[in-house]
MMTF fields as JSON, N, C-alpha, C and O atoms, coordinates in Angstrom:
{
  "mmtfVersion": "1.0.0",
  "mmtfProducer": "UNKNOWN",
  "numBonds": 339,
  "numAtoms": 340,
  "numGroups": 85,
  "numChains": 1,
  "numModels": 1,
  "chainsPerModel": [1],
  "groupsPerChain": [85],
  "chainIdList": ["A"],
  "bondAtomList": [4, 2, 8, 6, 12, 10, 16, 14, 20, 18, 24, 22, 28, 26, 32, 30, 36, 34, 40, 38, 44, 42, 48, 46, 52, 50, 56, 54, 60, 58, 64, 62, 68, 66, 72, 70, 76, 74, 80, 78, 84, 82, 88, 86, 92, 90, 96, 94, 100, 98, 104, 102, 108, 106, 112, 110, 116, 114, 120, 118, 124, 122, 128, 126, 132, 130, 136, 134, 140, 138, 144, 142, 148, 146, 152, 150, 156, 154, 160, 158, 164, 162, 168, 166, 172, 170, 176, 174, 180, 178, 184, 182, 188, 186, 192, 190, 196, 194, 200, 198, 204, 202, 208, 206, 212, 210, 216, 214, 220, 218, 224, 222, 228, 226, 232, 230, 236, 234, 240, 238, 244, 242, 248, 246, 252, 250, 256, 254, 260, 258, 264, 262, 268, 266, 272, 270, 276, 274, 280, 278, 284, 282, 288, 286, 292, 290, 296, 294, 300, 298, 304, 302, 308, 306, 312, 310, 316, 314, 320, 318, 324, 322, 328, 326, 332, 330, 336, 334],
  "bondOrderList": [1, 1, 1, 1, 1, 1, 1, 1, 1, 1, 1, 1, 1, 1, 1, 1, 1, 1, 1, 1, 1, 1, 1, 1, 1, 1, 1, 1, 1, 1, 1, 1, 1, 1, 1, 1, 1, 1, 1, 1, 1, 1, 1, 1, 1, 1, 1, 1, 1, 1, 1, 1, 1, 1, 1, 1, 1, 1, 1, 1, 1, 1, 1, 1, 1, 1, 1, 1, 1, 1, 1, 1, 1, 1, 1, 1, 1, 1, 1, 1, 1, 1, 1, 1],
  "groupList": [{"groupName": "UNK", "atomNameList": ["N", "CA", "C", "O"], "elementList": ["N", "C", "C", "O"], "formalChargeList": [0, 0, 0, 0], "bondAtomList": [1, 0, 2, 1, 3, 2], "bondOrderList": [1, 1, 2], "singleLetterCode": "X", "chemCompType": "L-PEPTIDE LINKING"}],
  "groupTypeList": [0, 0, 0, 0, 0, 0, 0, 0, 0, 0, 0, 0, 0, 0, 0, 0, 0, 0, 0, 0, 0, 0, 0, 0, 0, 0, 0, 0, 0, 0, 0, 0, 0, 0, 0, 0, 0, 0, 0, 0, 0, 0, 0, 0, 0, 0, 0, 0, 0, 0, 0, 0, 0, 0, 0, 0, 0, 0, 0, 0, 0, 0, 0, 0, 0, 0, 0, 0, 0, 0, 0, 0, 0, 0, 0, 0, 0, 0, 0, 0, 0, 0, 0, 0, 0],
  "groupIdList": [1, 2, 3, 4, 5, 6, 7, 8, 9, 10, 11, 12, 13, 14, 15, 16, 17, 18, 19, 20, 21, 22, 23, 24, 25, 26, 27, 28, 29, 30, 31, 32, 33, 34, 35, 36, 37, 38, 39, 40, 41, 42, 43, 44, 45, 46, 47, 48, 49, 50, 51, 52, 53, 54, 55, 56, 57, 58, 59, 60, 61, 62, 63, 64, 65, 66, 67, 68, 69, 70, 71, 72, 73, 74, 75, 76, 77, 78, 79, 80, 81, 82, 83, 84, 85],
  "secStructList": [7, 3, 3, 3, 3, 3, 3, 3, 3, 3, 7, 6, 6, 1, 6, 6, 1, 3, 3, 3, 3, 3, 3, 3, 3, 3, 7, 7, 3, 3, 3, 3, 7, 1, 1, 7, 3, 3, 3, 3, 7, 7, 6, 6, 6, 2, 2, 2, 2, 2, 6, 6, 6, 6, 6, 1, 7, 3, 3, 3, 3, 3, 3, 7, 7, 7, 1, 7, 1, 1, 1, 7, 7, 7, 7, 6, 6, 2, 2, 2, 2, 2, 1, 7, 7],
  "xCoordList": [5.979, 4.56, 4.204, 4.762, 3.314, 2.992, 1.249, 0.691, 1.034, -0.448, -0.049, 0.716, -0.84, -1.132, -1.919, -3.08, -1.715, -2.768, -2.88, -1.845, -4.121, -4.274, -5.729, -6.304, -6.121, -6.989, -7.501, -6.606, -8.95, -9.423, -9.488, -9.872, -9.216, -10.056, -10.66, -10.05, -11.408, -11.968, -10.532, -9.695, -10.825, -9.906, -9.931, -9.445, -10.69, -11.394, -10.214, -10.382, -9.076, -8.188, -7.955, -7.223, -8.307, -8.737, -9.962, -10.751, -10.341, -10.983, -11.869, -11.573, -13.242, -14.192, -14.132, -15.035, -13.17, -12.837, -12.584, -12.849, -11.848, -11.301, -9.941, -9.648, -9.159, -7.794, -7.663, -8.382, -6.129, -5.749, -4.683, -3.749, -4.8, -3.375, -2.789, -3.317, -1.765, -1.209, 0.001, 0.82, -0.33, 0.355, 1.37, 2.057, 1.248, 1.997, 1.949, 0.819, 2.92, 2.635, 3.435, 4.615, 2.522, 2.597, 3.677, 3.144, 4.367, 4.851, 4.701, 5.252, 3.794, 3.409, 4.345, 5.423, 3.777, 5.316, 5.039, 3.926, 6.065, 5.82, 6.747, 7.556, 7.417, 8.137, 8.26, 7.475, 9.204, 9.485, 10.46, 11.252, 10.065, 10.69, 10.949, 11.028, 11.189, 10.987, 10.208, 10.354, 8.843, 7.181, 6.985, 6.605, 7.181, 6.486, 6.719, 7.871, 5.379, 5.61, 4.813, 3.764, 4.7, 3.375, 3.45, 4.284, 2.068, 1.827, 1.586, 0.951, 2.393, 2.257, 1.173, 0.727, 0.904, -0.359, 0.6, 1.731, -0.572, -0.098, -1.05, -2.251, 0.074, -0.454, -0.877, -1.756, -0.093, -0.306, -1.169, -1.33, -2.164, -3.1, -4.118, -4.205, -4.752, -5.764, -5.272, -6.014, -3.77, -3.461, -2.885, -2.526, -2.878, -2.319, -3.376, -3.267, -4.676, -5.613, -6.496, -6.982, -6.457, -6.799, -5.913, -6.493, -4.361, -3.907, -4.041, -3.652, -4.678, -4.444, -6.109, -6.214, -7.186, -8.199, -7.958, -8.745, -7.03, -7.3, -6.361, -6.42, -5.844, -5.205, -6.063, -5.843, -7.101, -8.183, -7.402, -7.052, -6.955, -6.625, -7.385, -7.98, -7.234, -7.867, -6.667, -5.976, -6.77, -5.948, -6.558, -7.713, -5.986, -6.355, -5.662, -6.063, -4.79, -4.555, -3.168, -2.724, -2.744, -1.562, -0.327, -0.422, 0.59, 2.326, 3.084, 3.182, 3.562, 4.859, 5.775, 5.392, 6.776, 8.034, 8.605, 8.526, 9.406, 9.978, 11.282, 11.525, 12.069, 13.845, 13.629, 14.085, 12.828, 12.529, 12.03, 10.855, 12.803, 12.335, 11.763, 10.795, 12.119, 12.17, 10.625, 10.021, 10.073, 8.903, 8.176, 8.818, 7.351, 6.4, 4.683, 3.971, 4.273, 3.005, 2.621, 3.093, 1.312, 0.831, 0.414, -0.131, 0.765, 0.013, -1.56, -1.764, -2.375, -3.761, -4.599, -5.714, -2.954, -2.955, -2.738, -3.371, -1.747, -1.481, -2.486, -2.895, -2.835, -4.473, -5.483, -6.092, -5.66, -6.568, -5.97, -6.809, -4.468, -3.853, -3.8, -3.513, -4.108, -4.29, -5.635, -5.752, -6.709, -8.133, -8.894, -10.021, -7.664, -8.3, -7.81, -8.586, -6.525, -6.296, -7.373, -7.035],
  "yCoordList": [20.176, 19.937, 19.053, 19.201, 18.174, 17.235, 16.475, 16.175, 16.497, 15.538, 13.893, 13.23, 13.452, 11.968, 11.507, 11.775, 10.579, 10.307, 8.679, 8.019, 8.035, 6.615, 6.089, 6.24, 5.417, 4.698, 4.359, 4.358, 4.04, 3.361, 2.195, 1.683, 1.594, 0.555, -0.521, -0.327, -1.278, -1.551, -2.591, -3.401, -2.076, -2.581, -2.654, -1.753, -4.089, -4.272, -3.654, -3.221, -3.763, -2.928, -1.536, -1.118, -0.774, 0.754, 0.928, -0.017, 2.154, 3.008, 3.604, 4.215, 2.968, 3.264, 2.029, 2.025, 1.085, -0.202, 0.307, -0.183, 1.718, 2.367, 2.777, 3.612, 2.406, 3.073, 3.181, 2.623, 4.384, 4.456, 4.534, 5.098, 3.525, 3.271, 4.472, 4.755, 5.091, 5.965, 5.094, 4.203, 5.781, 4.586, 5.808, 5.518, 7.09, 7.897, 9.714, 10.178, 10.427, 11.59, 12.546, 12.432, 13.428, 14.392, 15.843, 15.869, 16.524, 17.788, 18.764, 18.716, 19.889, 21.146, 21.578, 21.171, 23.166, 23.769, 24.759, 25.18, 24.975, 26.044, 26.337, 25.436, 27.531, 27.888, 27.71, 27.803, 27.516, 27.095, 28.515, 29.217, 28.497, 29.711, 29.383, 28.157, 30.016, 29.815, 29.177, 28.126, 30.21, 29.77, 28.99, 28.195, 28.64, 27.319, 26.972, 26.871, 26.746, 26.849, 27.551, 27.718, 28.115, 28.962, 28.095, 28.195, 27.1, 26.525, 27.796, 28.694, 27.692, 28.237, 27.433, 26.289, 28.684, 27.892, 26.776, 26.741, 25.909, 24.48, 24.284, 24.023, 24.538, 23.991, 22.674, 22.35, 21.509, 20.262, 19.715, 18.511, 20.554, 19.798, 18.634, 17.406, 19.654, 18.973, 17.369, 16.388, 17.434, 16.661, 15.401, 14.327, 15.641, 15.03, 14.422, 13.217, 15.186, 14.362, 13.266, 12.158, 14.147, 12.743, 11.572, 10.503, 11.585, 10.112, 9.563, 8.407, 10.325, 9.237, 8.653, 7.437, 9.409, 8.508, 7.633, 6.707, 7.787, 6.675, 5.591, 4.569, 5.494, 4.458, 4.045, 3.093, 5.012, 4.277, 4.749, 3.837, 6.222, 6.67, 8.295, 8.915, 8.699, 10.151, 10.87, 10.297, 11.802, 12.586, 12.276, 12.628, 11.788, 11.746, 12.414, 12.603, 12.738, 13.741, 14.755, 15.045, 15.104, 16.552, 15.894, 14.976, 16.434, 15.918, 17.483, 18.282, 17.565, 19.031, 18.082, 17.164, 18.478, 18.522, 19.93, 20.936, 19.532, 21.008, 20.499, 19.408, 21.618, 21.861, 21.646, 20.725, 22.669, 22.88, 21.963, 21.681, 21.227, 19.365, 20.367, 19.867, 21.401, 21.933, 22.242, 21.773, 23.22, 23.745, 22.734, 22.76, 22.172, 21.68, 21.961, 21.055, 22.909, 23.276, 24.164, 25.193, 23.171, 23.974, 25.227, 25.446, 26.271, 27.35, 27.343, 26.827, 27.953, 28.014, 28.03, 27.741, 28.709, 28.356, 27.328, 26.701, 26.844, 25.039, 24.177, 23.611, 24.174, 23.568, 23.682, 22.65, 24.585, 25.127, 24.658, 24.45, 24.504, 23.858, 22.378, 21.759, 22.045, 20.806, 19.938, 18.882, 20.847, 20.383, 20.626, 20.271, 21.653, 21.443, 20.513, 20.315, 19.5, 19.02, 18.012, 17.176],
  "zCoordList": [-11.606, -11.563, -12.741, -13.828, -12.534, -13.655, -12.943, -11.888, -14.538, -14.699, -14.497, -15.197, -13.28, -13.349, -14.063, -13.752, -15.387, -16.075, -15.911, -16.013, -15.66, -14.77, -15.248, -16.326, -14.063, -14.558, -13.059, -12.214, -12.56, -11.391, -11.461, -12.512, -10.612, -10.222, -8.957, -7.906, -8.887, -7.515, -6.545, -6.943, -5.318, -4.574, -3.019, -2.336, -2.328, -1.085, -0.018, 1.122, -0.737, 0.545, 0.442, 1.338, -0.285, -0.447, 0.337, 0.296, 1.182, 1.339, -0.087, -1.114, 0.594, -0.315, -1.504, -2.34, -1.566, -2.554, -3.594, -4.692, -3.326, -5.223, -5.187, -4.331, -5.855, -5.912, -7.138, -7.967, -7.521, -8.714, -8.969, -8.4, -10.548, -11.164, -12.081, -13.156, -11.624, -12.333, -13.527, -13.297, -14.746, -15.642, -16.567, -17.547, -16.005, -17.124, -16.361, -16.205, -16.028, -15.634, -16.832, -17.163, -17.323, -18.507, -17.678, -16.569, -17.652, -17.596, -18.533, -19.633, -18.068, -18.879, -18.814, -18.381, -19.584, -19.886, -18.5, -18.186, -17.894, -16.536, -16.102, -16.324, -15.281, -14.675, -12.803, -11.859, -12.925, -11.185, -10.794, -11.423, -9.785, -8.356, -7.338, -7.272, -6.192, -5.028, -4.38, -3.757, -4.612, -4.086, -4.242, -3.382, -5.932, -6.379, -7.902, -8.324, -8.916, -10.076, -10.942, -10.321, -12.147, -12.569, -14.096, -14.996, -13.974, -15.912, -16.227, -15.675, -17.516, -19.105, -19.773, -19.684, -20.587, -21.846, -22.732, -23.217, -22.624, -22.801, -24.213, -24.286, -25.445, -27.024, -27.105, -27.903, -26.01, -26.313, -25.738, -25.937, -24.669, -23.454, -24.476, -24.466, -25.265, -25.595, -26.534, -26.568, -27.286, -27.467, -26.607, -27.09, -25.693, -24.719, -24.041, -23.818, -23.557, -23.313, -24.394, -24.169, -25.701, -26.719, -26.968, -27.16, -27.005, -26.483, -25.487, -25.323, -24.505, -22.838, -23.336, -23.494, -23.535, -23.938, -24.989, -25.188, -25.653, -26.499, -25.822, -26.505, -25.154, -24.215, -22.904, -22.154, -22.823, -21.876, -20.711, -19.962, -20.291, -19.673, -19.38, -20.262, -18.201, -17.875, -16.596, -15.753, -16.811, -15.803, -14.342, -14.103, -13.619, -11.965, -11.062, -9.913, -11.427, -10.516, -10.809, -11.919, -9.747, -9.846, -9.003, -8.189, -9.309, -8.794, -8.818, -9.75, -7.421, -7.593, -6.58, -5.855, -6.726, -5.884, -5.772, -6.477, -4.251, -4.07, -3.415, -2.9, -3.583, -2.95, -1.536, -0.858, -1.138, 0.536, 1.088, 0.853, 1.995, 2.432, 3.744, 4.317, 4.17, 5.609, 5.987, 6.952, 4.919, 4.986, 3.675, 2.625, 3.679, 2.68, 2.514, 2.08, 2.789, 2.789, 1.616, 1.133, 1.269, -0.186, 0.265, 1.347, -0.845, -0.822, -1.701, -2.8, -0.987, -1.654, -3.121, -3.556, -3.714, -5.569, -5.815, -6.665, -5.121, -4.949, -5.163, -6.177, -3.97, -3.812, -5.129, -5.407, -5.771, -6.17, -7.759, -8.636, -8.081, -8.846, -9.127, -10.152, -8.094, -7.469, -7.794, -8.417, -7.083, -8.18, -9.151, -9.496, -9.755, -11.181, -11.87, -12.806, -11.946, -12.437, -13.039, -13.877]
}
């Protein structure tokens, strides 16, 4: 699991004319299982978000991979992992 940290910008061949440039993805500290993964408290978040602003960057979004190519469906913590990012 990892933070996309990026940047928008306008783009007539995007939907809605906005897409985003992902320029750097951060990995918390977290444990992986079966299910999925569970973040740990993260000492470095807040540091981590004050260098991406100072690079004129913001978190846009969330990244997991999984083993299981067979079954791939988020579970609802997922999701919910997902927009908080």
């Amino acid at each position: 699991m990892g933070y996309l940290y990026g940047y928008y910008s306008e783009d007539p061949n995007f939907p809605d004319g906005v897409r985003v440039n992902v320029e750097a993805i951060y990995e918390p500290p977290q444990v992986g299982g079966q299910d999925g993964v569970t973040p740990l408290d993260d000492p470095f978040r807040s540091k981590v978000d004050m260098i991406a602003h100072g690079l004129s960057l913001e978190r846009v979004g969330h990244i997991f991979t999984t083993l299981n190519k067979e079954k791939v469906f988020m579970t609802p913590e997922q999701l919910r992992q997902c927009a908080d990012a």
